[in-house]
CSV table of C-alpha atoms in Angstrom, one decimal:
chain,number,residue,atom,x,y,z
F,8,MET,CA,-46.2,-63.2,-82.6
F,9,ASP,CA,-47.0,-61.0,-85.5
F,10,PHE,CA,-47.7,-61.8,-89.2
F,11,THR,CA,-44.1,-61.2,-90.2
F,12,SER,CA,-42.9,-63.8,-87.8
F,13,PHE,CA,-45.3,-66.4,-89.3
F,14,ILE,CA,-44.1,-65.5,-92.8
F,15,HIS,CA,-40.6,-66.0,-91.6
F,16,ILE,CA,-41.5,-69.5,-90.3
F,17,PHE,CA,-43.2,-70.4,-93.5
F,18,ILE,CA,-40.2,-69.3,-95.6
F,19,THR,CA,-37.9,-71.2,-93.3
F,20,LEU,CA,-39.9,-74.5,-93.6
F,21,ILE,CA,-40.1,-74.2,-97.4
F,22,SER,CA,-36.4,-73.5,-97.6
F,23,ILE,CA,-35.5,-76.6,-95.5
F,24,MET,CA,-37.9,-79.0,-97.2
F,25,ASN,CA,-36.9,-77.6,-100.6
F,26,PRO,CA,-39.5,-79.5,-102.7
F,27,LEU,CA,-38.0,-78.3,-105.9
F,28,GLY,CA,-34.7,-80.0,-104.9
F,29,VAL,CA,-36.5,-83.2,-104.4
F,30,ILE,CA,-37.9,-83.3,-107.9
F,31,PRO,CA,-34.9,-85.1,-109.5
F,32,ILE,CA,-34.9,-87.8,-106.8
F,33,PHE,CA,-38.7,-88.2,-107.1
F,34,LEU,CA,-38.5,-88.6,-110.8
F,35,ALA,CA,-35.8,-91.2,-110.5
F,36,ILE,CA,-37.4,-93.4,-107.9
F,37,THR,CA,-40.9,-93.2,-109.5
F,38,ALA,CA,-39.7,-93.8,-113.1
F,39,ASP,CA,-41.4,-97.2,-113.2
F,40,GLN,CA,-44.7,-96.2,-111.6
F,41,SER,CA,-47.9,-95.4,-113.4
F,42,ALA,CA,-49.5,-92.0,-113.2
F,43,HIS,CA,-52.1,-93.4,-110.7
F,44,GLN,CA,-49.3,-94.8,-108.5
F,45,LYS,CA,-47.4,-91.5,-108.6
F,46,ARG,CA,-50.4,-89.6,-107.5
F,47,SER,CA,-51.1,-92.0,-104.7
F,48,SER,CA,-47.5,-91.8,-103.5
F,49,ILE,CA,-47.5,-88.0,-103.6
F,50,LYS,CA,-50.7,-87.9,-101.5
F,51,ARG,CA,-49.3,-90.3,-98.9
F,52,THR,CA,-46.1,-88.3,-98.8
F,53,VAL,CA,-47.8,-85.0,-98.1
F,54,THR,CA,-49.9,-86.6,-95.4
F,55,ALA,CA,-46.9,-88.2,-93.8
F,56,VAL,CA,-44.9,-84.9,-93.9
F,57,ILE,CA,-47.7,-82.9,-92.2
F,58,LEU,CA,-48.2,-85.6,-89.5
F,59,ILE,CA,-44.5,-85.9,-88.8
F,60,LEU,CA,-44.0,-82.2,-88.4
F,61,LEU,CA,-47.2,-81.7,-86.4
F,62,ILE,CA,-46.2,-84.4,-83.9
F,63,SER,CA,-42.7,-82.9,-83.7
F,64,ALA,CA,-44.0,-79.4,-83.1
F,65,TYR,CA,-46.4,-80.4,-80.4
F,66,GLY,CA,-44.5,-83.3,-78.8
F,67,GLY,CA,-40.9,-82.4,-79.4
F,68,ASN,CA,-40.4,-80.2,-76.3
F,69,TYR,CA,-41.7,-83.0,-74.1
F,70,LEU,CA,-39.1,-85.3,-75.6
F,71,LEU,CA,-36.4,-82.7,-74.9
F,72,SER,CA,-37.5,-82.4,-71.3
F,73,PHE,CA,-37.5,-86.2,-70.9
F,74,PHE,CA,-33.9,-86.4,-72.0
F,75,GLY,CA,-33.0,-83.3,-70.0
F,76,ILE,CA,-32.0,-81.2,-73.0
F,77,ASP,CA,-32.5,-77.4,-72.6
F,78,ILE,CA,-33.8,-75.5,-75.5
F,79,ASP,CA,-30.7,-73.3,-75.9
F,80,SER,CA,-28.5,-76.3,-76.4
F,81,PHE,CA,-31.0,-77.7,-78.9
F,82,ARG,CA,-31.2,-74.3,-80.7
F,83,ILE,CA,-27.4,-74.3,-81.1
F,84,ALA,CA,-27.3,-77.9,-82.3
F,85,GLY,CA,-30.3,-77.3,-84.7
F,86,GLY,CA,-28.5,-74.2,-86.1
F,87,ILE,CA,-25.3,-76.2,-86.7
F,88,LEU,CA,-27.4,-78.9,-88.4
F,89,LEU,CA,-29.1,-76.4,-90.7
F,90,LEU,CA,-25.8,-74.7,-91.5
F,91,LEU,CA,-24.4,-78.1,-92.6
F,92,MET,CA,-27.4,-78.6,-94.8
F,93,SER,CA,-27.2,-75.1,-96.3
F,94,VAL,CA,-23.5,-75.7,-97.2
F,95,HIS,CA,-24.5,-78.7,-99.3
F,96,MET,CA,-27.5,-76.8,-100.8
F,97,LEU,CA,-25.2,-73.9,-101.8
F,98,GLN,CA,-23.2,-76.6,-103.8
F,99,ALA,CA,-26.5,-77.8,-105.3
F,100,LYS,CA,-26.2,-81.1,-103.5
F,101,THR,CA,-28.7,-83.1,-101.5
F,102,PRO,CA,-27.7,-82.7,-97.8
F,103,THR,CA,-26.2,-86.0,-96.5
F,104,VAL,CA,-28.3,-85.6,-93.3
F,105,LYS,CA,-31.3,-86.1,-95.6
F,106,THR,CA,-30.2,-89.0,-97.7
F,107,ASN,CA,-27.1,-90.4,-99.4
F,108,GLU,CA,-26.5,-92.2,-102.7
F,109,ASN,CA,-26.9,-95.7,-101.3
F,110,GLU,CA,-30.2,-94.8,-99.7
F,111,GLN,CA,-31.4,-93.3,-103.0
F,112,SER,CA,-30.4,-96.5,-104.9
F,113,GLU,CA,-32.3,-98.6,-102.4
F,114,ALA,CA,-35.3,-96.3,-102.8
F,115,VAL,CA,-35.5,-97.0,-106.5
F,116,GLU,CA,-36.0,-100.7,-105.7
F,117,LYS,CA,-38.7,-100.1,-103.1
F,118,GLU,CA,-42.4,-100.6,-103.9
F,119,ASP,CA,-43.6,-97.9,-101.5
F,120,ILE,CA,-41.5,-94.8,-101.3
F,121,ALA,CA,-44.1,-92.4,-100.0
F,122,VAL,CA,-43.1,-92.4,-96.3
F,123,VAL,CA,-39.4,-93.5,-96.7
F,124,PRO,CA,-37.5,-91.8,-98.3
F,125,LEU,CA,-39.8,-89.1,-99.7
F,126,ALA,CA,-41.5,-87.9,-96.5
F,127,ILE,CA,-38.7,-88.8,-94.2
F,128,PRO,CA,-35.8,-87.9,-94.5
F,129,LEU,CA,-36.1,-86.0,-97.8
F,130,LEU,CA,-38.9,-83.6,-96.9
F,131,ALA,CA,-39.5,-83.9,-93.1
F,132,GLY,CA,-35.9,-84.7,-92.2
F,133,PRO,CA,-33.8,-83.8,-89.1
F,134,GLY,CA,-33.6,-80.1,-90.2
F,135,SER,CA,-37.4,-79.7,-90.6
F,136,ILE,CA,-38.1,-81.6,-87.4
F,137,SER,CA,-35.6,-79.6,-85.3
F,138,THR,CA,-36.9,-76.3,-86.8
F,139,VAL,CA,-40.5,-76.8,-85.9
F,140,ILE,CA,-39.5,-77.8,-82.4
F,141,LEU,CA,-37.5,-74.6,-82.0
F,142,PHE,CA,-40.3,-72.5,-83.3
F,143,SER,CA,-42.9,-74.2,-81.1
F,144,SER,CA,-40.8,-73.7,-78.0
F,145,SER,CA,-40.8,-69.9,-78.6
F,146,MET,CA,-44.6,-69.8,-78.8
F,147,PRO,CA,-46.2,-69.4,-75.3
F,148,THR,CA,-49.8,-69.1,-76.3
F,149,LEU,CA,-52.2,-71.8,-77.7
F,150,ILE,CA,-53.2,-69.5,-80.6
F,151,ASP,CA,-49.6,-69.2,-81.7
F,152,LYS,CA,-49.1,-72.9,-81.6
F,153,LEU,CA,-52.3,-73.4,-83.6
F,154,ALA,CA,-51.1,-70.9,-86.1
F,155,LEU,CA,-47.8,-72.9,-86.4
F,156,GLY,CA,-49.9,-76.0,-87.1
F,157,ILE,CA,-51.6,-74.2,-89.9
F,158,ILE,CA,-48.3,-73.0,-91.4
F,159,ILE,CA,-47.0,-76.6,-91.3
F,160,ALA,CA,-50.1,-77.8,-93.0
F,161,VAL,CA,-49.9,-75.1,-95.7
F,162,SER,CA,-46.2,-75.8,-96.2
F,163,GLY,CA,-46.9,-79.5,-96.6
F,164,LEU,CA,-49.7,-79.0,-99.0
F,165,LEU,CA,-47.4,-77.0,-101.3
F,166,ILE,CA,-45.5,-80.2,-101.9
F,167,LEU,CA,-48.6,-81.6,-103.6
F,168,PRO,CA,-48.6,-79.4,-106.7
F,169,THR,CA,-44.8,-79.4,-106.9
F,170,LEU,CA,-44.5,-83.1,-107.1
F,171,LEU,CA,-47.7,-83.5,-109.3
F,172,LEU,CA,-46.1,-81.2,-111.8
F,173,SER,CA,-42.6,-82.5,-111.2
F,174,LYS,CA,-42.1,-83.7,-114.8
F,175,PRO,CA,-43.0,-80.4,-116.5
F,176,ILE,CA,-41.2,-78.4,-113.8
F,177,GLY,CA,-38.1,-80.5,-114.3
F,178,LYS,CA,-38.2,-80.1,-118.1
F,179,ARG,CA,-38.9,-76.3,-117.9
F,180,LEU,CA,-36.2,-75.5,-115.3
F,181,GLY,CA,-33.7,-78.2,-116.2
F,182,SER,CA,-30.8,-79.1,-114.0
F,183,THR,CA,-29.4,-75.6,-114.0
F,184,GLY,CA,-32.7,-74.0,-112.9
F,185,LEU,CA,-33.3,-76.6,-110.1
F,186,ASN,CA,-29.7,-76.0,-108.9
F,187,ILE,CA,-30.2,-72.3,-108.9
F,188,ALA,CA,-33.4,-72.7,-106.8
F,189,THR,CA,-31.5,-75.0,-104.4
F,190,ARG,CA,-28.7,-72.5,-104.0
F,191,ILE,CA,-31.1,-69.7,-103.2
F,192,MET,CA,-32.8,-71.9,-100.6
F,193,GLY,CA,-29.4,-72.8,-99.2
F,194,LEU,CA,-28.5,-69.1,-98.8
F,195,ILE,CA,-31.7,-68.4,-97.0
F,196,LEU,CA,-31.2,-71.4,-94.8
F,197,ALA,CA,-27.6,-70.4,-94.0
F,198,SER,CA,-28.8,-67.0,-92.7
F,199,ILE,CA,-31.5,-68.7,-90.6
F,200,SER,CA,-29.1,-71.3,-89.2
F,201,VAL,CA,-26.6,-68.5,-88.1
F,202,LYS,CA,-29.5,-66.7,-86.3
F,203,PHE,CA,-30.4,-69.9,-84.4
F,204,ILE,CA,-26.8,-70.4,-83.3
F,205,LEU,CA,-26.4,-66.8,-82.2
F,206,GLU,CA,-29.7,-66.8,-80.3
F,207,GLY,CA,-28.8,-70.1,-78.6
F,208,VAL,CA,-25.4,-68.7,-77.5
F,209,LEU,CA,-26.8,-65.4,-76.3
F,210,HIS,CA,-29.6,-67.0,-74.3
F,211,PHE,CA,-27.1,-69.5,-72.8
F,212,LEU,CA,-24.7,-66.7,-71.8
F,213,LYS,CA,-27.5,-64.6,-70.2
F,214,GLY,CA,-28.6,-67.6,-68.2
F,215,ASN,CA,-25.1,-68.3,-66.9
F,216,ILE,CA,-23.9,-64.7,-66.1
């Protein structure tokens, strides 16, 4: 795979995780935490996100094989899932496949919110997991798979400064700015999801003609 393909993967992951869109939720569920507690939560969140996505990328295909799911069917299902997410993002809403209002309310009362709900399902949710599995399945060489791991790590590490600076970013952009960023990410994600669906359908048809 060439450099352009890896840039495409990076942009896709950032669009799906949408760390800017997580800022309002993060500020709400960490309102009662001290600065030290927030930093600790953010570090654990980043670590969890990277580990979850790496395990999914390198072990997801084995799981699909265990359940007898072919990659074309999974590509179509993953594309539909991302399309549903993108529709919510275009409306500047948190996708319900990530979290809903009840789960967000419960998160406010939890002492440790680093892994659940911040890491999963808000950042490393079903969309992110299915996407890294799909990208991993299209990489035949070990070097490509290692490069995917690096992209996952870099994408996860970008969450760190975003959440550490969540308060000034939130104040500077405001609700309107954050909503605009979410809509842009949603538009990118909609295009990617359609591509996944079309690729899955075309490969399925080729294999059955």
